[in-house]
């Protein structure tokens, strides 16, 4: 690979969604590439699993000529800062560069991302600044934050001579220390979501990144052990792999937190009353009945169930109309459903995605998180309650199964 690249990973969609809630960007490390680093010997490329399991998100894999690190560590070639600058400009050139970003990094890819974020926030260009400002999380996989004999380990693995550059990358080297202090402070102030993982098996008799080395020293981030070596740690056999399960949970929680923050708003009872009145009235944009809308999208089999669910929630609202706390809870529930539906399901419908994928996104990205949020809000929720609230909103034309 002669230049940096940013490849879209197709999942539910063949092209990126302009309204996606987040861009998930993979950045490989030393001797890696944008496909091989993340591909198991069985051919499984796990970024594509995330693209399928989180269909509303855009997933990308960033690539660069990792052989430059051999030259760099020998004392010449592109430096860590050079690679960071190239990646920054590549990301700033993509569409919708202000969209929230979650980075998933391996080894030195994590250091590149840290340096890139620093350069972004120090940049005079607004398009470059936008990358750092829009970053909501970084996941480090076997990234050598502290040095911890990292350069010596690399020397033993790929046969590099000991140079000044290598010595600077060892424990206590000024370059890593300065970058680490900056990132730790910035991540804490910005409330960045940071996760990290480290290997427990040796690579060619060398434990490349241990628990201490993998720790970015960010409050709330505790290094997690993975039963793998420095190379195999990013090559996952299936979705049951510990790393995939853990990262999937991180992404789910991150998306739920982002949506909850968007939905919380402010303004007290006046806002709640206004939203309640809006949700309990039919939206003027679409006057079709619930049955007509379901029929238009080939969901005739759901009509009887959907109308019963809609009526069920209507009766729930009527029973609790005199209880302000209940009205607030149900209004927040409806607001959460509408917001998440528009964010995670609406783009799929607009792209003509198949019904099975849409149903999966509805359950995983709307109904389940809304039930969790309703419970956290003090409500006594069930999946049936959330279903009924959804069909109530559909009946009042606040969510739509089609582009009508």
Short mmCIF file of C-alpha atoms in Angstrom, two decimals:
data_model
loop_
_atom_site.label_atom_id
_atom_site.label_comp_id
_atom_site.label_asym_id
_atom_site.label_seq_id
_atom_site.Cartn_x
_atom_site.Cartn_y
_atom_site.Cartn_z
CA UNK A 1 0.00 0.00 0.00
CA UNK A 2 1.58 3.24 -1.13
CA UNK A 3 -0.86 5.77 0.28
CA UNK A 4 -3.42 6.16 3.02
CA UNK A 5 -6.90 4.82 2.31
CA UNK A 6 -10.30 4.87 3.97
CA UNK A 7 -12.51 2.02 2.78
CA UNK A 8 -16.20 1.75 3.59
CA UNK A 9 -17.19 -1.64 5.00
CA UNK A 10 -20.50 -2.70 3.48
CA UNK A 11 -23.11 -4.22 5.77
CA UNK A 12 -26.83 -3.50 5.53
CA UNK A 13 -26.00 -0.82 2.96
CA UNK A 14 -23.62 -0.82 0.01
CA UNK A 15 -22.73 2.84 0.54
CA UNK A 16 -22.33 5.16 3.58
CA UNK A 17 -25.45 6.70 5.09
CA UNK A 18 -25.50 10.49 5.21
CA UNK A 19 -27.60 10.43 8.39
CA UNK A 20 -25.70 7.75 10.32
CA UNK A 21 -25.39 8.42 14.08
CA UNK A 22 -21.71 7.44 14.16
CA UNK A 23 -18.75 6.50 11.97
CA UNK A 24 -16.78 3.54 13.33
CA UNK A 25 -13.22 3.71 11.99
CA UNK A 26 -10.64 0.89 12.28
CA UNK A 27 -6.94 1.86 12.29
CA UNK A 28 -4.34 -0.95 12.03
CA UNK A 29 -0.86 -1.07 13.49
CA UNK A 30 2.70 -2.17 12.80
CA UNK A 31 3.10 -4.50 9.76
CA UNK A 32 -0.69 -4.57 9.33
CA UNK A 33 -3.13 -3.41 6.68
CA UNK A 34 -6.77 -2.39 6.45
CA UNK A 35 -8.00 -5.94 5.72
CA UNK A 36 -5.40 -8.42 6.97
CA UNK A 37 -5.13 -7.00 10.51
CA UNK A 38 -8.81 -7.68 11.14
CA UNK A 39 -9.18 -10.99 9.22
CA UNK A 40 -8.99 -14.47 10.79
CA UNK A 41 -7.39 -17.37 8.93
CA UNK A 42 -10.92 -18.67 8.32
CA UNK A 43 -11.58 -15.58 6.19
CA UNK A 44 -13.82 -13.78 8.69
CA UNK A 45 -13.38 -9.99 8.55
CA UNK A 46 -15.00 -8.79 11.75
CA UNK A 47 -15.52 -5.11 10.85
CA UNK A 48 -18.19 -6.47 8.50
CA UNK A 49 -19.91 -8.04 11.53
CA UNK A 50 -20.20 -4.63 13.14
CA UNK A 51 -21.56 -3.20 9.88
CA UNK A 52 -24.26 -5.89 9.93
CA UNK A 53 -24.98 -5.79 13.66
CA UNK A 54 -25.12 -1.98 13.84
CA UNK A 55 -26.78 -1.22 10.49
CA UNK A 56 -27.40 2.46 11.20
CA UNK A 57 -23.66 3.13 11.66
CA UNK A 58 -21.05 3.66 8.96
CA UNK A 59 -18.02 1.37 9.36
CA UNK A 60 -14.67 2.16 7.73
CA UNK A 61 -11.20 0.63 7.74
CA UNK A 62 -8.29 3.05 7.44
CA UNK A 63 -5.07 1.89 5.85
CA UNK A 64 -1.57 3.25 5.34
CA UNK A 65 1.84 1.94 4.37
CA UNK A 66 2.87 0.38 7.68
CA UNK A 67 6.30 -0.44 6.30
CA UNK A 68 7.14 3.21 6.93
CA UNK A 69 7.49 2.28 10.58
CA UNK A 70 10.47 0.11 9.74
CA UNK A 71 12.17 3.14 8.21
CA UNK A 72 10.93 5.35 11.03
CA UNK A 73 12.24 3.06 13.75
CA UNK A 74 15.57 2.79 11.96
CA UNK A 75 15.84 6.56 12.14
CA UNK A 76 14.35 7.68 8.83
CA UNK A 77 11.15 7.74 6.81
CA UNK A 78 7.74 8.99 7.86
CA UNK A 79 7.36 9.64 11.58
CA UNK A 80 4.43 8.98 13.87
CA UNK A 81 3.48 12.64 13.50
CA UNK A 82 3.65 12.35 9.70
CA UNK A 83 1.31 9.36 9.69
CA UNK A 84 -1.06 11.22 12.03
CA UNK A 85 -1.14 14.23 9.71
CA UNK A 86 -1.91 12.05 6.69
CA UNK A 87 -4.72 10.24 8.53
CA UNK A 88 -6.16 13.52 9.79
CA UNK A 89 -6.36 15.00 6.33
CA UNK A 90 -7.89 11.80 4.95
CA UNK A 91 -10.63 11.80 7.59
CA UNK A 92 -11.25 15.52 7.14
CA UNK A 93 -11.81 14.90 3.43
CA UNK A 94 -14.65 12.43 3.89
CA UNK A 95 -18.32 13.55 3.65
CA UNK A 96 -20.04 14.68 6.86
CA UNK A 97 -16.75 15.05 8.73
CA UNK A 98 -18.61 16.47 11.74
CA UNK A 99 -20.39 13.16 12.40
CA UNK A 100 -19.49 11.44 15.72
CA UNK A 101 -16.51 9.09 15.38
CA UNK A 102 -15.52 5.96 17.31
CA UNK A 103 -11.99 4.72 16.58
CA UNK A 104 -11.01 1.05 16.98
CA UNK A 105 -7.22 0.77 16.90
CA UNK A 106 -4.52 -1.87 17.05
CA UNK A 107 -0.97 -1.45 18.34
CA UNK A 108 0.77 1.63 16.90
CA UNK A 109 -2.50 2.54 15.20
CA UNK A 110 -3.62 3.72 18.62
CA UNK A 111 -0.62 6.04 18.90
CA UNK A 112 -1.32 7.41 15.43
CA UNK A 113 -4.91 8.17 16.45
CA UNK A 114 -3.80 9.87 19.67
CA UNK A 115 -1.32 12.02 17.76
CA UNK A 116 -3.91 12.70 15.05
CA UNK A 117 -6.45 13.90 17.63
CA UNK A 118 -3.88 16.22 19.15
CA UNK A 119 -3.02 17.67 15.76
CA UNK A 120 -6.71 18.04 14.97
CA UNK A 121 -7.49 20.07 18.06
CA UNK A 122 -4.39 22.25 17.54
CA UNK A 123 -5.17 22.84 13.86
CA UNK A 124 -6.12 26.23 12.45
CA UNK A 125 -8.27 24.62 9.76
CA UNK A 126 -11.89 24.13 10.80
CA UNK A 127 -12.23 20.97 8.74
CA UNK A 128 -9.29 19.45 10.60
CA UNK A 129 -10.53 20.65 13.99
CA UNK A 130 -13.87 18.94 13.29
CA UNK A 131 -12.31 15.48 13.57
CA UNK A 132 -11.14 15.89 17.17
CA UNK A 133 -14.29 17.71 18.21
CA UNK A 134 -16.52 14.96 16.80
CA UNK A 135 -14.60 12.02 18.29
CA UNK A 136 -16.74 10.32 20.94
CA UNK A 137 -14.64 7.27 21.71
CA UNK A 138 -11.37 5.39 21.16
CA UNK A 139 -10.89 1.65 21.63
CA UNK A 140 -7.24 0.62 22.00
CA UNK A 141 -6.29 -2.99 21.26
CA UNK A 142 -2.73 -3.81 22.38
CA UNK A 143 -1.54 -0.21 22.05
CA UNK A 144 1.81 0.55 23.77
CA UNK A 145 0.92 3.73 25.65
CA UNK A 146 3.71 3.45 28.21
CA UNK A 147 6.51 2.03 26.09
CA UNK A 148 7.31 -0.91 28.42
CA UNK A 149 10.12 -2.30 26.30
CA UNK A 150 7.85 -2.12 23.25
CA UNK A 151 10.62 -1.10 20.85
CA UNK A 152 12.92 -3.85 22.14
CA UNK A 153 10.12 -6.36 21.61
CA UNK A 154 9.59 -5.11 18.06
CA UNK A 155 13.33 -5.34 17.46
CA UNK A 156 13.30 -9.00 18.46
CA UNK A 157 10.25 -9.76 16.33
CA UNK A 158 11.10 -7.99 13.05
CA UNK A 159 14.84 -7.52 13.47
CA UNK A 160 15.31 -3.78 13.69
CA UNK A 161 18.54 -2.31 14.94
CA UNK A 162 18.50 -0.29 18.13
CA UNK A 163 18.41 3.38 17.21
CA UNK A 164 17.67 6.67 18.94
CA UNK A 165 14.10 6.47 17.64
CA UNK A 166 13.60 3.04 19.17
CA UNK A 167 15.04 4.19 22.46
CA UNK A 168 12.61 7.12 22.48
CA UNK A 169 9.73 4.67 22.14
CA UNK A 170 10.86 2.66 25.14
CA UNK A 171 9.46 3.15 28.63
CA UNK A 172 9.94 6.75 29.70
CA UNK A 173 10.65 8.04 26.19
CA UNK A 174 9.78 11.72 25.89
CA UNK A 175 7.60 11.20 22.82
CA UNK A 176 5.21 8.70 24.40
CA UNK A 177 5.20 10.39 27.80
CA UNK A 178 4.25 13.78 26.39
CA UNK A 179 1.57 12.31 24.11
CA UNK A 180 0.24 10.17 26.95
CA UNK A 181 -0.08 13.09 29.37
CA UNK A 182 -1.86 15.19 26.77
CA UNK A 183 -4.31 12.42 25.86
CA UNK A 184 -5.05 11.51 29.47
CA UNK A 185 -5.88 15.13 30.31
CA UNK A 186 -7.93 15.74 27.17
CA UNK A 187 -9.89 12.50 27.44
CA UNK A 188 -10.82 13.31 31.04
CA UNK A 189 -11.94 16.86 30.26
CA UNK A 190 -13.90 15.87 27.15
CA UNK A 191 -15.49 12.80 28.80
CA UNK A 192 -14.23 10.69 25.91
CA UNK A 193 -15.28 7.02 26.00
CA UNK A 194 -11.98 5.09 26.21
CA UNK A 195 -11.55 1.31 26.36
CA UNK A 196 -8.37 -0.77 26.16
CA UNK A 197 -7.35 -4.43 25.78
CA UNK A 198 -4.04 -6.26 26.04
CA UNK A 199 -2.64 -9.66 25.08
CA UNK A 200 -1.58 -12.33 27.56
CA UNK A 201 0.23 -14.65 25.12
CA UNK A 202 3.72 -14.11 23.73
CA UNK A 203 4.64 -13.39 20.12
CA UNK A 204 7.88 -15.20 19.23
CA UNK A 205 8.73 -15.55 22.96
CA UNK A 206 7.97 -11.85 23.56
CA UNK A 207 4.99 -10.34 25.41
CA UNK A 208 4.77 -7.21 23.26
CA UNK A 209 2.12 -5.16 25.09
CA UNK A 210 1.40 -6.11 28.69
CA UNK A 211 -1.22 -4.74 31.08
CA UNK A 212 0.92 -1.80 32.18
CA UNK A 213 1.89 -0.83 28.65
CA UNK A 214 -1.72 -1.02 27.46
CA UNK A 215 -3.03 1.37 30.12
CA UNK A 216 -3.76 4.86 28.68
CA UNK A 217 -4.16 6.30 32.21
CA UNK A 218 -7.65 7.58 31.56
CA UNK A 219 -10.04 7.66 34.51
CA UNK A 220 -12.64 4.91 34.19
CA UNK A 221 -10.65 2.88 31.67
CA UNK A 222 -9.37 -0.42 33.06
CA UNK A 223 -7.25 -2.66 30.78
CA UNK A 224 -8.99 -5.92 29.83
CA UNK A 225 -7.01 -9.11 29.17
CA UNK A 226 -7.55 -11.07 25.93
CA UNK A 227 -6.31 -14.65 25.50
CA UNK A 228 -4.24 -13.99 22.37
CA UNK A 229 -0.86 -12.72 21.20
CA UNK A 230 -0.06 -9.33 19.68
CA UNK A 231 -1.01 -10.42 16.16
CA UNK A 232 -3.95 -12.78 16.73
CA UNK A 233 -5.69 -10.43 19.18
CA UNK A 234 -7.40 -8.65 16.26
CA UNK A 235 -8.18 -11.78 14.22
CA UNK A 236 -11.50 -13.02 15.61
CA UNK A 237 -12.85 -16.46 14.81
CA UNK A 238 -16.55 -15.66 15.31
CA UNK A 239 -19.00 -13.34 17.03
CA UNK A 240 -18.65 -15.25 20.31
CA UNK A 241 -15.07 -14.02 20.67
CA UNK A 242 -14.56 -12.11 23.92
CA UNK A 243 -13.21 -9.02 22.16
CA UNK A 244 -16.16 -8.82 19.78
CA UNK A 245 -18.71 -9.25 22.54
CA UNK A 246 -16.99 -6.59 24.64
CA UNK A 247 -16.67 -4.05 21.83
CA UNK A 248 -20.26 -4.66 20.72
CA UNK A 249 -21.42 -3.84 24.24
CA UNK A 250 -19.30 -0.68 24.26
CA UNK A 251 -20.86 0.45 20.99
CA UNK A 252 -24.40 -0.35 22.16
CA UNK A 253 -23.90 1.62 25.37
CA UNK A 254 -22.26 4.50 23.51
CA UNK A 255 -25.16 4.79 21.07
CA UNK A 256 -27.69 4.59 23.89
CA UNK A 257 -25.87 7.27 25.88
CA UNK A 258 -25.70 9.56 22.86
CA UNK A 259 -29.41 9.14 22.19
CA UNK A 260 -30.31 9.68 25.84
CA UNK A 261 -28.24 12.88 25.87
CA UNK A 262 -30.02 14.11 22.76
CA UNK A 263 -33.41 13.26 24.21
CA UNK A 264 -32.90 14.76 27.68
CA UNK A 265 -33.05 18.40 26.57
CA UNK A 266 -34.44 20.86 29.09
CA UNK A 267 -37.20 23.37 29.62
CA UNK A 268 -39.18 21.55 32.31
CA UNK A 269 -42.91 20.92 32.30
CA UNK A 270 -43.69 23.35 29.48
CA UNK A 271 -41.56 21.32 27.08
CA UNK A 272 -43.04 18.04 28.34
CA UNK A 273 -46.57 19.37 27.90
CA UNK A 274 -45.80 20.57 24.39
CA UNK A 275 -44.30 17.24 23.39
CA UNK A 276 -47.14 15.31 25.02
CA UNK A 277 -49.72 17.30 23.07
CA UNK A 278 -47.78 16.75 19.85
CA UNK A 279 -47.44 13.00 20.32
CA UNK A 280 -51.10 12.52 21.25
CA UNK A 281 -52.23 14.39 18.13
CA UNK A 282 -51.96 13.13 14.58
CA UNK A 283 -49.02 14.61 12.69
CA UNK A 284 -50.19 16.77 9.77
CA UNK A 285 -47.66 15.35 7.33
CA UNK A 286 -49.35 11.96 6.87
CA UNK A 287 -53.07 11.37 7.32
CA UNK A 288 -53.12 7.68 6.45
CA UNK A 289 -54.47 5.22 8.98
CA UNK A 290 -52.16 2.73 10.66
CA UNK A 291 -53.69 -0.06 8.56
CA UNK A 292 -53.09 1.87 5.34
CA UNK A 293 -49.45 2.49 6.22
CA UNK A 294 -48.81 -1.14 7.10
CA UNK A 295 -50.51 -2.30 3.91
CA UNK A 296 -48.38 0.06 1.83
CA UNK A 297 -45.23 -1.65 3.11
CA UNK A 298 -46.46 -5.24 2.84
CA UNK A 299 -47.08 -5.65 6.57
CA UNK A 300 -50.77 -6.55 6.40
CA UNK A 301 -50.25 -9.44 8.81
CA UNK A 302 -49.38 -6.95 11.56
CA UNK A 303 -52.52 -4.82 11.25
CA UNK A 304 -54.70 -6.48 13.90
CA UNK A 305 -51.83 -6.70 16.40
CA UNK A 306 -50.65 -3.17 15.69
CA UNK A 307 -54.09 -1.62 16.17
CA UNK A 308 -54.54 -3.49 19.46
CA UNK A 309 -51.15 -2.25 20.65
CA UNK A 310 -51.96 1.31 19.65
CA UNK A 311 -55.23 1.20 21.59
CA UNK A 312 -53.48 -0.34 24.57
CA UNK A 313 -51.04 2.56 24.86
CA UNK A 314 -53.83 5.09 24.33
CA UNK A 315 -55.67 3.62 27.32
CA UNK A 316 -52.46 3.69 29.37
CA UNK A 317 -52.09 7.41 28.69
CA UNK A 318 -55.73 8.07 29.59
CA UNK A 319 -55.40 6.21 32.90
CA UNK A 320 -52.35 8.27 33.88
CA UNK A 321 -53.31 11.69 32.54
CA UNK A 322 -53.74 13.07 36.08
CA UNK A 323 -50.30 11.88 37.23
CA UNK A 324 -47.62 14.39 36.14
CA UNK A 325 -44.73 12.02 36.84
CA UNK A 326 -46.28 9.32 34.66
CA UNK A 327 -47.01 11.81 31.88
CA UNK A 328 -43.36 12.90 31.93
CA UNK A 329 -42.14 9.30 31.78
CA UNK A 330 -44.41 8.32 28.90
CA UNK A 331 -43.60 11.51 27.01
CA UNK A 332 -39.87 10.84 27.36
CA UNK A 333 -40.49 7.25 26.21
CA UNK A 334 -42.30 8.45 23.08
CA UNK A 335 -39.64 11.07 22.42
CA UNK A 336 -36.90 8.48 22.78
CA UNK A 337 -38.67 6.10 20.39
CA UNK A 338 -39.24 8.80 17.79
CA UNK A 339 -35.65 10.09 17.97
CA UNK A 340 -34.01 6.67 17.82
CA UNK A 341 -36.36 5.52 15.06
CA UNK A 342 -35.54 8.52 12.90
CA UNK A 343 -31.83 8.10 13.58
CA UNK A 344 -31.37 4.34 13.25
CA UNK A 345 -34.28 3.04 11.18
CA UNK A 346 -35.26 5.98 8.98
CA UNK A 347 -31.99 5.95 7.00
CA UNK A 348 -32.40 2.22 6.31
CA UNK A 349 -35.91 2.75 4.97
CA UNK A 350 -34.70 5.65 2.83
CA UNK A 351 -31.99 3.42 1.36
CA UNK A 352 -34.50 0.67 0.50
CA UNK A 353 -33.04 -1.82 2.98
CA UNK A 354 -34.76 -5.21 3.27
CA UNK A 355 -37.44 -5.76 5.91
CA UNK A 356 -35.48 -8.25 8.00
CA UNK A 357 -32.61 -5.80 8.48
CA UNK A 358 -35.05 -3.01 9.31
CA UNK A 359 -36.80 -5.20 11.89
CA UNK A 360 -33.44 -6.09 13.45
CA UNK A 361 -32.46 -2.41 13.69
CA UNK A 362 -35.86 -1.55 15.16
CA UNK A 363 -35.45 -4.13 17.91
CA UNK A 364 -31.76 -3.63 18.68
CA UNK A 365 -31.43 0.13 18.22
CA UNK A 366 -34.89 1.39 19.18
CA UNK A 367 -37.13 -0.88 21.23
CA UNK A 368 -34.56 -2.55 23.50
CA UNK A 369 -32.64 0.67 24.37
CA UNK A 370 -35.93 2.53 24.94
CA UNK A 371 -37.10 -0.13 27.36
CA UNK A 372 -33.80 0.15 29.22
CA UNK A 373 -34.06 3.95 29.31
CA UNK A 374 -37.69 3.82 30.51
CA UNK A 375 -36.71 1.51 33.37
CA UNK A 376 -33.84 3.83 34.31
CA UNK A 377 -36.32 6.72 34.27
CA UNK A 378 -38.31 5.06 37.05
CA UNK A 379 -40.98 3.54 34.84
CA UNK A 380 -42.21 -0.02 35.16
CA UNK A 381 -41.67 -0.99 31.56
CA UNK A 382 -42.14 -4.19 29.61
CA UNK A 383 -41.37 -4.99 25.99
CA UNK A 384 -45.12 -4.94 25.38
CA UNK A 385 -45.38 -1.38 26.69
CA UNK A 386 -42.62 -0.17 24.38
CA UNK A 387 -44.19 -2.03 21.44
CA UNK A 388 -47.54 -0.40 22.15
CA UNK A 389 -45.93 3.06 22.38
CA UNK A 390 -44.26 2.48 19.03
CA UNK A 391 -47.51 1.52 17.29
CA UNK A 392 -49.24 4.45 18.96
CA UNK A 393 -46.68 6.80 17.42
CA UNK A 394 -47.01 5.01 14.07
CA UNK A 395 -50.79 5.42 14.24
CA UNK A 396 -50.39 9.15 14.89
CA UNK A 397 -47.90 9.41 12.01
CA UNK A 398 -44.84 10.33 14.10
CA UNK A 399 -42.91 7.32 12.75
CA UNK A 400 -43.36 5.83 9.31
CA UNK A 401 -42.66 2.45 7.73
CA UNK A 402 -42.06 4.03 4.34
CA UNK A 403 -41.02 7.28 2.72
CA UNK A 404 -44.61 8.49 2.43
#
